[in-house]
PDB file of C-alpha atoms in Angstrom:
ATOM      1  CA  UNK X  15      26.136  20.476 -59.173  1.00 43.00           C
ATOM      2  CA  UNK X  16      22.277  20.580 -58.420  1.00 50.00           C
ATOM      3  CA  UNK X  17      21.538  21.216 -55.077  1.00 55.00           C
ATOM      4  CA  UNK X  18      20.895  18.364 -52.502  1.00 54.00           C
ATOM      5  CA  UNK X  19      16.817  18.912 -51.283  1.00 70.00           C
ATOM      6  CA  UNK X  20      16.395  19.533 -47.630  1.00 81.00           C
ATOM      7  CA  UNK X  21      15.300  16.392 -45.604  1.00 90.00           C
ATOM      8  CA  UNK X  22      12.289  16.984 -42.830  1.00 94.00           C
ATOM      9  CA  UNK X  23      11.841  14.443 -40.587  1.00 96.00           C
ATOM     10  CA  UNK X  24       8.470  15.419 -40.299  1.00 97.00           C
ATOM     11  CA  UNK X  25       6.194  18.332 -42.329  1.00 98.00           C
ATOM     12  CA  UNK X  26       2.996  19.637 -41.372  1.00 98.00           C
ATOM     13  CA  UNK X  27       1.323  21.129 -44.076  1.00 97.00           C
ATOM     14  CA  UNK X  28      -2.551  22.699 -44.341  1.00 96.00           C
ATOM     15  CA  UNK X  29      -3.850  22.830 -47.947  1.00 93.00           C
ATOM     16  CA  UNK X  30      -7.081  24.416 -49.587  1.00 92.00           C
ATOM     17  CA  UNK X  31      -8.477  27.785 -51.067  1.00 91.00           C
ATOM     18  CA  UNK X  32      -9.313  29.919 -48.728  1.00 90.00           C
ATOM     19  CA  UNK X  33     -11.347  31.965 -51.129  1.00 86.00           C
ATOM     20  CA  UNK X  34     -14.535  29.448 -50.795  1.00 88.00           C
ATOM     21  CA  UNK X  35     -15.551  29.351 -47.472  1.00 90.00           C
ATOM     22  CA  UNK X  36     -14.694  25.904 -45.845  1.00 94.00           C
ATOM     23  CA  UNK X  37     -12.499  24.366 -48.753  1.00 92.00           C
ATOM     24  CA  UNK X  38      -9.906  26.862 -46.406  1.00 93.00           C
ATOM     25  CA  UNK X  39     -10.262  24.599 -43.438  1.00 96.00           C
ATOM     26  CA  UNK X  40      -6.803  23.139 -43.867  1.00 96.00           C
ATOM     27  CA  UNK X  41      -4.914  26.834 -44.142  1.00 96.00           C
ATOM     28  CA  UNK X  42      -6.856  28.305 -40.823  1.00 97.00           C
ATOM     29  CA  UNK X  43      -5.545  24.660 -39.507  1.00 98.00           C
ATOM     30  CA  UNK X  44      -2.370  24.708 -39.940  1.00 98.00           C
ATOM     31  CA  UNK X  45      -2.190  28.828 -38.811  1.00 97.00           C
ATOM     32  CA  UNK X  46      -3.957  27.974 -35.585  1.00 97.00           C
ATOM     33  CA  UNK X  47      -1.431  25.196 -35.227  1.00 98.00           C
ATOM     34  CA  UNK X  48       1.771  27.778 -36.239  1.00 97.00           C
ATOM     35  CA  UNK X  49       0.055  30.179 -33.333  1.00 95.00           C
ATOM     36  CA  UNK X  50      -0.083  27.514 -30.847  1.00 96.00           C
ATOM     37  CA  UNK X  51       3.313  25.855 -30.706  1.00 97.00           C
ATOM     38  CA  UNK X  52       6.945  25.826 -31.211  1.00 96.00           C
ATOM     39  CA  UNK X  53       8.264  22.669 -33.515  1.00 97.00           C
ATOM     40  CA  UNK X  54      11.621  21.567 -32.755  1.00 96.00           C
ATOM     41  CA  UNK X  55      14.463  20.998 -35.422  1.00 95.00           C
ATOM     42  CA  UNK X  56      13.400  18.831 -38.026  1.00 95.00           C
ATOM     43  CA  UNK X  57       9.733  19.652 -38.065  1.00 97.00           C
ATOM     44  CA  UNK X  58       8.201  22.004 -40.820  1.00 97.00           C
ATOM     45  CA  UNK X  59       5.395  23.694 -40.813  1.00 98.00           C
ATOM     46  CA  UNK X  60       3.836  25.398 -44.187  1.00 96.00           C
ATOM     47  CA  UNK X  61       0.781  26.712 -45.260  1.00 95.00           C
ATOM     48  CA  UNK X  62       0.336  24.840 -48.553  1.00 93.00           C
ATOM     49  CA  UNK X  63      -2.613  26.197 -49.552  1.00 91.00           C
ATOM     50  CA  UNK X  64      -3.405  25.971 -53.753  1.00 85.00           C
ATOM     51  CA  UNK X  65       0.852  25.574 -54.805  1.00 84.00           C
ATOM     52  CA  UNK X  66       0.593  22.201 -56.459  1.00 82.00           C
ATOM     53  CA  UNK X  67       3.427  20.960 -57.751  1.00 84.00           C
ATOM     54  CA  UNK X  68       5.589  23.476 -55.726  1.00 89.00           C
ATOM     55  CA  UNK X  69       4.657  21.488 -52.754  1.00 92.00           C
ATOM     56  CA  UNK X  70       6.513  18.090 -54.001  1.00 92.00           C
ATOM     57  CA  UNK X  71       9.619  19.042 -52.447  1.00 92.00           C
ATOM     58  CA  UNK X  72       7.779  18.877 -48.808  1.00 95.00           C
ATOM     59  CA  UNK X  73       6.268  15.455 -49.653  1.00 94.00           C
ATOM     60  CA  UNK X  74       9.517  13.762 -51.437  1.00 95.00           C
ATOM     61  CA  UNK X  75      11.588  14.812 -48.645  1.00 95.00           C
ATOM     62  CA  UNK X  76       9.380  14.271 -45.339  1.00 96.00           C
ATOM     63  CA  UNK X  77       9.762  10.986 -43.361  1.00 96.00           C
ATOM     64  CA  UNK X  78       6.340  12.020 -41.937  1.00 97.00           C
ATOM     65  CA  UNK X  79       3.660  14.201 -43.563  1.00 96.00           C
ATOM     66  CA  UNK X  80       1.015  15.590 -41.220  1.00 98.00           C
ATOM     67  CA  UNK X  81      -2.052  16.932 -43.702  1.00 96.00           C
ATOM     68  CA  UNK X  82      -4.962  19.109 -42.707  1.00 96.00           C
ATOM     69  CA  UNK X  83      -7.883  19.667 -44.792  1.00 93.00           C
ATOM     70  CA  UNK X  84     -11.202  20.149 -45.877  1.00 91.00           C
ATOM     71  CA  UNK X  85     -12.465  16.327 -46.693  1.00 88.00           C
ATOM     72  CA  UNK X  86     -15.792  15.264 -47.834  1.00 86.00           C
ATOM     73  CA  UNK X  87     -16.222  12.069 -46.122  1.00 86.00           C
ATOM     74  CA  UNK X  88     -20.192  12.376 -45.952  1.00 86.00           C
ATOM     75  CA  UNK X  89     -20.262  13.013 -42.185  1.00 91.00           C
ATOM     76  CA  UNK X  90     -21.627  15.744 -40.597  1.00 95.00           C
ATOM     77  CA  UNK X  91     -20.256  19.735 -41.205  1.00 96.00           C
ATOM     78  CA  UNK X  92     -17.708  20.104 -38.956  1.00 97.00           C
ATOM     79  CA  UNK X  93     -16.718  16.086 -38.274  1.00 96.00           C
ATOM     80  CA  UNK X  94     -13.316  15.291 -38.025  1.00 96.00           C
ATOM     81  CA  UNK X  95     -11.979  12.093 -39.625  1.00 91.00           C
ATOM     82  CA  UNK X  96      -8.188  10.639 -39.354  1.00 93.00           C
ATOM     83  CA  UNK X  97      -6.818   9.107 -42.493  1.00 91.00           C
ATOM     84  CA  UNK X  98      -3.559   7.582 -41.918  1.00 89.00           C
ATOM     85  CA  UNK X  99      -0.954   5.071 -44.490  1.00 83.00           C
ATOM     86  CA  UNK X 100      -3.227   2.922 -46.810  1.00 75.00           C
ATOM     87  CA  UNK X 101      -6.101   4.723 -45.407  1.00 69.00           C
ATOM     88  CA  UNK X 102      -5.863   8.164 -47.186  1.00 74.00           C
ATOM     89  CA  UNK X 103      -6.551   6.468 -50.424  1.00 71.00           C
ATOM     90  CA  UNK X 104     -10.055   7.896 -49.996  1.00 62.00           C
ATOM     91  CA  UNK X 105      -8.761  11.317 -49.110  1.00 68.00           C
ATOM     92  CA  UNK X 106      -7.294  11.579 -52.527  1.00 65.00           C
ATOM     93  CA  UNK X 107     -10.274  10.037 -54.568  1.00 63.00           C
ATOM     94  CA  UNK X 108     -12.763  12.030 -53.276  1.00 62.00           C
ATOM     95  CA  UNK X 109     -11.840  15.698 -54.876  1.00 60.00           C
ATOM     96  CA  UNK X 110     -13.707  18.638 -53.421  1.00 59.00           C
ATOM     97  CA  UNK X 111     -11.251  21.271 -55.278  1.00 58.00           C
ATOM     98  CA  UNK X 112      -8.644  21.531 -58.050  1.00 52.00           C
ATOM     99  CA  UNK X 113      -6.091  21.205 -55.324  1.00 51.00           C
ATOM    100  CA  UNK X 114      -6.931  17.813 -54.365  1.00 53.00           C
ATOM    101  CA  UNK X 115      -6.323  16.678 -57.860  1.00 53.00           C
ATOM    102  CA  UNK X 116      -2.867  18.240 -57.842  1.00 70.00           C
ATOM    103  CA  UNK X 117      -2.016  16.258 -54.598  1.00 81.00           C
ATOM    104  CA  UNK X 118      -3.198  12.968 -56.189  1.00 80.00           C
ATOM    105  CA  UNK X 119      -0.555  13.611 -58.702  1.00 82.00           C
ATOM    106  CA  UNK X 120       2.315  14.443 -56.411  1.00 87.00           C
ATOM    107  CA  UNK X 121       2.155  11.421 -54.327  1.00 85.00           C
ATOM    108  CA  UNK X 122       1.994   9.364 -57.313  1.00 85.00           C
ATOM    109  CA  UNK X 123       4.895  10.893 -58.330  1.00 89.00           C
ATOM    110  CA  UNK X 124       6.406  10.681 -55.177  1.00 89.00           C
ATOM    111  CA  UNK X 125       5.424   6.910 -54.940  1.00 88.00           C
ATOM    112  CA  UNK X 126       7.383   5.965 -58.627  1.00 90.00           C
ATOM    113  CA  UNK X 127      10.263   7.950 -57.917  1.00 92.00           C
ATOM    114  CA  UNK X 128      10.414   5.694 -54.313  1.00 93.00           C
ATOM    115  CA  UNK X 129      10.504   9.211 -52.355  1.00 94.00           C
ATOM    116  CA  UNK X 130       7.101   8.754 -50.450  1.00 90.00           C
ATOM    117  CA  UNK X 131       7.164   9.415 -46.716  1.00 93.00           C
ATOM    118  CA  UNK X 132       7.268   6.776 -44.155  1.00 94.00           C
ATOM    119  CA  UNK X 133       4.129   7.719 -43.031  1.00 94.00           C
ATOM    120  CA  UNK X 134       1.443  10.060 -44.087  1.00 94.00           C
ATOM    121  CA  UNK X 135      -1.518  11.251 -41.745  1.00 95.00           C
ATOM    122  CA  UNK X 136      -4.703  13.447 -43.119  1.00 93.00           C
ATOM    123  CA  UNK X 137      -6.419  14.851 -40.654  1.00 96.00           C
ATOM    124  CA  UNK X 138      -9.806  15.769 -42.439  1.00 92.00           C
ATOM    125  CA  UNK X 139     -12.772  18.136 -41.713  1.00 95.00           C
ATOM    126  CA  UNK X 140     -16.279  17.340 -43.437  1.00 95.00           C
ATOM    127  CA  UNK X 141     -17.142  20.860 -45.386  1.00 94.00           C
ATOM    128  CA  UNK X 142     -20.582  22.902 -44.802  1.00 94.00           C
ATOM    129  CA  UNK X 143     -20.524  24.980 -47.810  1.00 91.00           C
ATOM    130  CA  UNK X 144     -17.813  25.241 -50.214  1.00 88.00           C
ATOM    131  CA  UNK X 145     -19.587  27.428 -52.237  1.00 83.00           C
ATOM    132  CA  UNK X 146     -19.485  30.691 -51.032  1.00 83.00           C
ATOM    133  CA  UNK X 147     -17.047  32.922 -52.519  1.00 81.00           C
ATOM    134  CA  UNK X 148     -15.101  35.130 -50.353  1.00 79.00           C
ATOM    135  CA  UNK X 149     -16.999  33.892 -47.493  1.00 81.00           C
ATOM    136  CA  UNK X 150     -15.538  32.588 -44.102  1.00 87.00           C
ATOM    137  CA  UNK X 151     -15.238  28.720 -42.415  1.00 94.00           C
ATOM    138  CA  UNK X 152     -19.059  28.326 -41.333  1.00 95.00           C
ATOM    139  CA  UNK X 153     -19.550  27.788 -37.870  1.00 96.00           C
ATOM    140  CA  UNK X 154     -19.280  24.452 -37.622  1.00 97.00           C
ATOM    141  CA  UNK X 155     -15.593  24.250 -39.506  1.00 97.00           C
ATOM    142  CA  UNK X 156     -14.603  26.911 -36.857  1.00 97.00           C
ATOM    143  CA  UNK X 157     -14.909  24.750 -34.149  1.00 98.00           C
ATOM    144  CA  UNK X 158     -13.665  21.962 -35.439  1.00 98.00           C
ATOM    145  CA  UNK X 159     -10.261  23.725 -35.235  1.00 97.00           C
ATOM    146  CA  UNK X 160      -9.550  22.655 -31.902  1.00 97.00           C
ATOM    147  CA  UNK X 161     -10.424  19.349 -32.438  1.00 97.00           C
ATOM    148  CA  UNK X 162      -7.756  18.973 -35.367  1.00 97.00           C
ATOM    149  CA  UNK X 163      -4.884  20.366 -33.410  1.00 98.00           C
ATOM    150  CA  UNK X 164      -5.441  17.890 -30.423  1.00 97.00           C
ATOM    151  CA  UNK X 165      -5.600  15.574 -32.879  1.00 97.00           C
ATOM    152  CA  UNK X 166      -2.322  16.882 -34.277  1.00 98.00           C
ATOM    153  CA  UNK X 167      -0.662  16.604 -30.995  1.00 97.00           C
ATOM    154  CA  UNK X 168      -1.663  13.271 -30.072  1.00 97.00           C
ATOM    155  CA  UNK X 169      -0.287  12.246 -33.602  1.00 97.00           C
ATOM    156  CA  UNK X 170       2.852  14.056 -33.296  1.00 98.00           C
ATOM    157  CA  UNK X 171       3.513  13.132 -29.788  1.00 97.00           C
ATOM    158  CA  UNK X 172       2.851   9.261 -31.553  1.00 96.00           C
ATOM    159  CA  UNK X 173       6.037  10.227 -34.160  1.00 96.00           C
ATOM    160  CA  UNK X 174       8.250  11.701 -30.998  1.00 96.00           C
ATOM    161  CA  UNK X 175       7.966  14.600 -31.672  1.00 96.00           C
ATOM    162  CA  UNK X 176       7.476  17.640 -28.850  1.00 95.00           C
ATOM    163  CA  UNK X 177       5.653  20.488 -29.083  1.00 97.00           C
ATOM    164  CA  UNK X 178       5.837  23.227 -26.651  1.00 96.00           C
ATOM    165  CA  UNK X 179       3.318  25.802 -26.408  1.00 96.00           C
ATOM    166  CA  UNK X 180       3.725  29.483 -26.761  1.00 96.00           C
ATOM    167  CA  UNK X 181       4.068  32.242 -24.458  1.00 94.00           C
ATOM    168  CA  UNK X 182       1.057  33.905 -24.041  1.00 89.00           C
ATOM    169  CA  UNK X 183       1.102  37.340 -26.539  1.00 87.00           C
ATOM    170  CA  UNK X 184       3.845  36.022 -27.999  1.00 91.00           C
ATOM    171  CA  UNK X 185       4.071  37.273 -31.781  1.00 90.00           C
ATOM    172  CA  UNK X 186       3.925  34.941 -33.870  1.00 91.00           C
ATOM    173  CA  UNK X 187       5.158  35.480 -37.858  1.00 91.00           C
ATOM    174  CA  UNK X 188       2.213  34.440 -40.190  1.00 89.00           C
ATOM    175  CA  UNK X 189       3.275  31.226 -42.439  1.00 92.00           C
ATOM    176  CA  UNK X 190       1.884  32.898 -45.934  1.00 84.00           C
ATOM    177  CA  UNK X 191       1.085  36.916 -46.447  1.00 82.00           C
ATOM    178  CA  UNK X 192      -0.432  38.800 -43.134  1.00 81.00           C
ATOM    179  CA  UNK X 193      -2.682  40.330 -45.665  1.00 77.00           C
ATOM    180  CA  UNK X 194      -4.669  36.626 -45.509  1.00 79.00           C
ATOM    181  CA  UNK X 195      -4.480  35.985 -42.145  1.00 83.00           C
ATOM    182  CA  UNK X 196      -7.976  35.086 -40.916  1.00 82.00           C
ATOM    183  CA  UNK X 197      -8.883  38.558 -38.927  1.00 81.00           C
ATOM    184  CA  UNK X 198      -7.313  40.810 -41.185  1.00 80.00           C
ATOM    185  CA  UNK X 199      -8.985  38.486 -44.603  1.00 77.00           C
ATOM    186  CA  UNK X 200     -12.451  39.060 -43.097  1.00 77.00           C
ATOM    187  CA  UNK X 201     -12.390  42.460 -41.508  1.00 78.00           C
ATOM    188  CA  UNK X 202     -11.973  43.425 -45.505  1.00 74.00           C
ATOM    189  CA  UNK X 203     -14.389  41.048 -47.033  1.00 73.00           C
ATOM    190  CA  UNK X 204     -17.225  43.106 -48.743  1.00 74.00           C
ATOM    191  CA  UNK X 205     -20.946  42.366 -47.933  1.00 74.00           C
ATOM    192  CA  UNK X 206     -22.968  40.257 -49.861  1.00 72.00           C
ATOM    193  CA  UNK X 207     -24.554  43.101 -51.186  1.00 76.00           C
ATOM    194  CA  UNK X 208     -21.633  44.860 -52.492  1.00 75.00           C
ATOM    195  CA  UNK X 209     -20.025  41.418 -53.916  1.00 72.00           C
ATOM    196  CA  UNK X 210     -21.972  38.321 -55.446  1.00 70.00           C
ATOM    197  CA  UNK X 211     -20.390  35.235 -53.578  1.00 67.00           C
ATOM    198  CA  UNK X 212     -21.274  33.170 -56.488  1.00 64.00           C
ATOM    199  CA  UNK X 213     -20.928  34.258 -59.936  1.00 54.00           C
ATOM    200  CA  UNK X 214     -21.976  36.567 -62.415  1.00 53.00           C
ATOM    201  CA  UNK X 215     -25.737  38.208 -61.000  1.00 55.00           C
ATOM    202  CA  UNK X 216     -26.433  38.803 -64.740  1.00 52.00           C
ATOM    203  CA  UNK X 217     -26.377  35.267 -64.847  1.00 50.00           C
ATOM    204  CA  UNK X 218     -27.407  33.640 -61.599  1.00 55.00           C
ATOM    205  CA  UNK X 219     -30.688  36.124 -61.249  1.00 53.00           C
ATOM    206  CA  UNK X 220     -33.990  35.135 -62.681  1.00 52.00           C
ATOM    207  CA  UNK X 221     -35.238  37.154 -65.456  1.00 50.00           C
ATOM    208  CA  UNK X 222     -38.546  37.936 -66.656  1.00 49.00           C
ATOM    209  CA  UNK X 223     -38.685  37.230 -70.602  1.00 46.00           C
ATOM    210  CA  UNK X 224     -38.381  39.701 -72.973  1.00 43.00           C
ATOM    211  CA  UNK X 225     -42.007  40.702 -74.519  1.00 47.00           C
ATOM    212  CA  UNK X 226     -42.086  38.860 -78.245  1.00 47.00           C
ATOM    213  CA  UNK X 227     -39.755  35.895 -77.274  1.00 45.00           C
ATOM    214  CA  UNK X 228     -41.262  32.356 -77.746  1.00 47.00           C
TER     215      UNK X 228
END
């Protein structure tokens, strides 16, 4: 007998690559969130980063999906935008990362197999630079964290559901490996000078042409 999938009543999930700067704005959400409060029965909380398809079990089974992530909605860096029900259509047309196009697919999916959620909520933060590899959330994506969680709450506390806040020092067990939790990722991030943050410098620095060439 296969076994039966867990049911959430509601799942709050962050998604992105942390690897390229702000596109991680949904995983440093949803950690801040995890750090912050305590989620009753019922409520899950995962760090959904670049899984895909692994992550259709969280949206086929949630009554109520909670997203954060990095959205480019053409505001200003660090503007936070609520998509909710019909709404998030533009959330999943506009792709800013190969994970994006992944989630298009599972709600699809989850849509023809009649196993969307009742409701679905992105809470979305407009990117600065996406293109810097290995580098950190950019000022302005930093402080839009706070603004996402109160956001979070007030939606939550729409669905019934309670948070309550954490003791202060409490330890807290990170939701993916400690090894990419935001302090420890960035104390061990090499310079610019010892890493390129974009590609190839054999290929991204100008070169004078070689004497003979046309």
């Amino acid at each position: 007998m296969p076994a039966v999938a867990k049911k959430y009543k509601v799942v709050v999930m962050g998604v992105g690559n942390i690897l390229w700067a702000d596109e991680g704005f949904g995983v440093r959400a949803v950690d801040a969130f995890h750090r912050k409060w305590k989620v009753p029965a019922g409520v899950e909380v995962i760090d959904g980063g670049v899984l895909g398809y692994f992550l259709a079990e969280y949206i086929e089974n949630a009554e109520r999906l909670l997203v954060f992530d990095c959205c480019d909605f053409h505001g200003r860096p660090g503007e936070v935008t609520r998509f909710a029900d019909q709404s998030i259509r533009p959330w999943l047309a506009t792709k800013v990362s190969v994970h994006q196009a992944g989630l298009n697919d599972l709600f699809a999916t989850a849509m023809l197999l009649g196993r969307y959620p009742e409701h679905v909520t992105v809470l979305g933060c407009q990117p600065e630079n996406i293109e810097d590899y290995g580098g950190s959330l950019t000022p302005a994506a930093q402080a839009a964290i706070p603004k996402v969680l109160e956001a979070a709450e007030r939606e939550l506390s729409l669905w019934g559901v309670e948070l309550e806040p954490r003791d202060e020092g409490e330890k807290v067990a990170p939701l993916a490996e400690s090894c990419l939790e935001q302090d420890v990722y960035e104390q061990g991030r090499p310079t610019e000078d010892e890493a390129c943050r974009f590609a190839d410098p054999r290929f991204c620095t100008p070169q004078e042409p070689r004497r003979g060439s046309n």
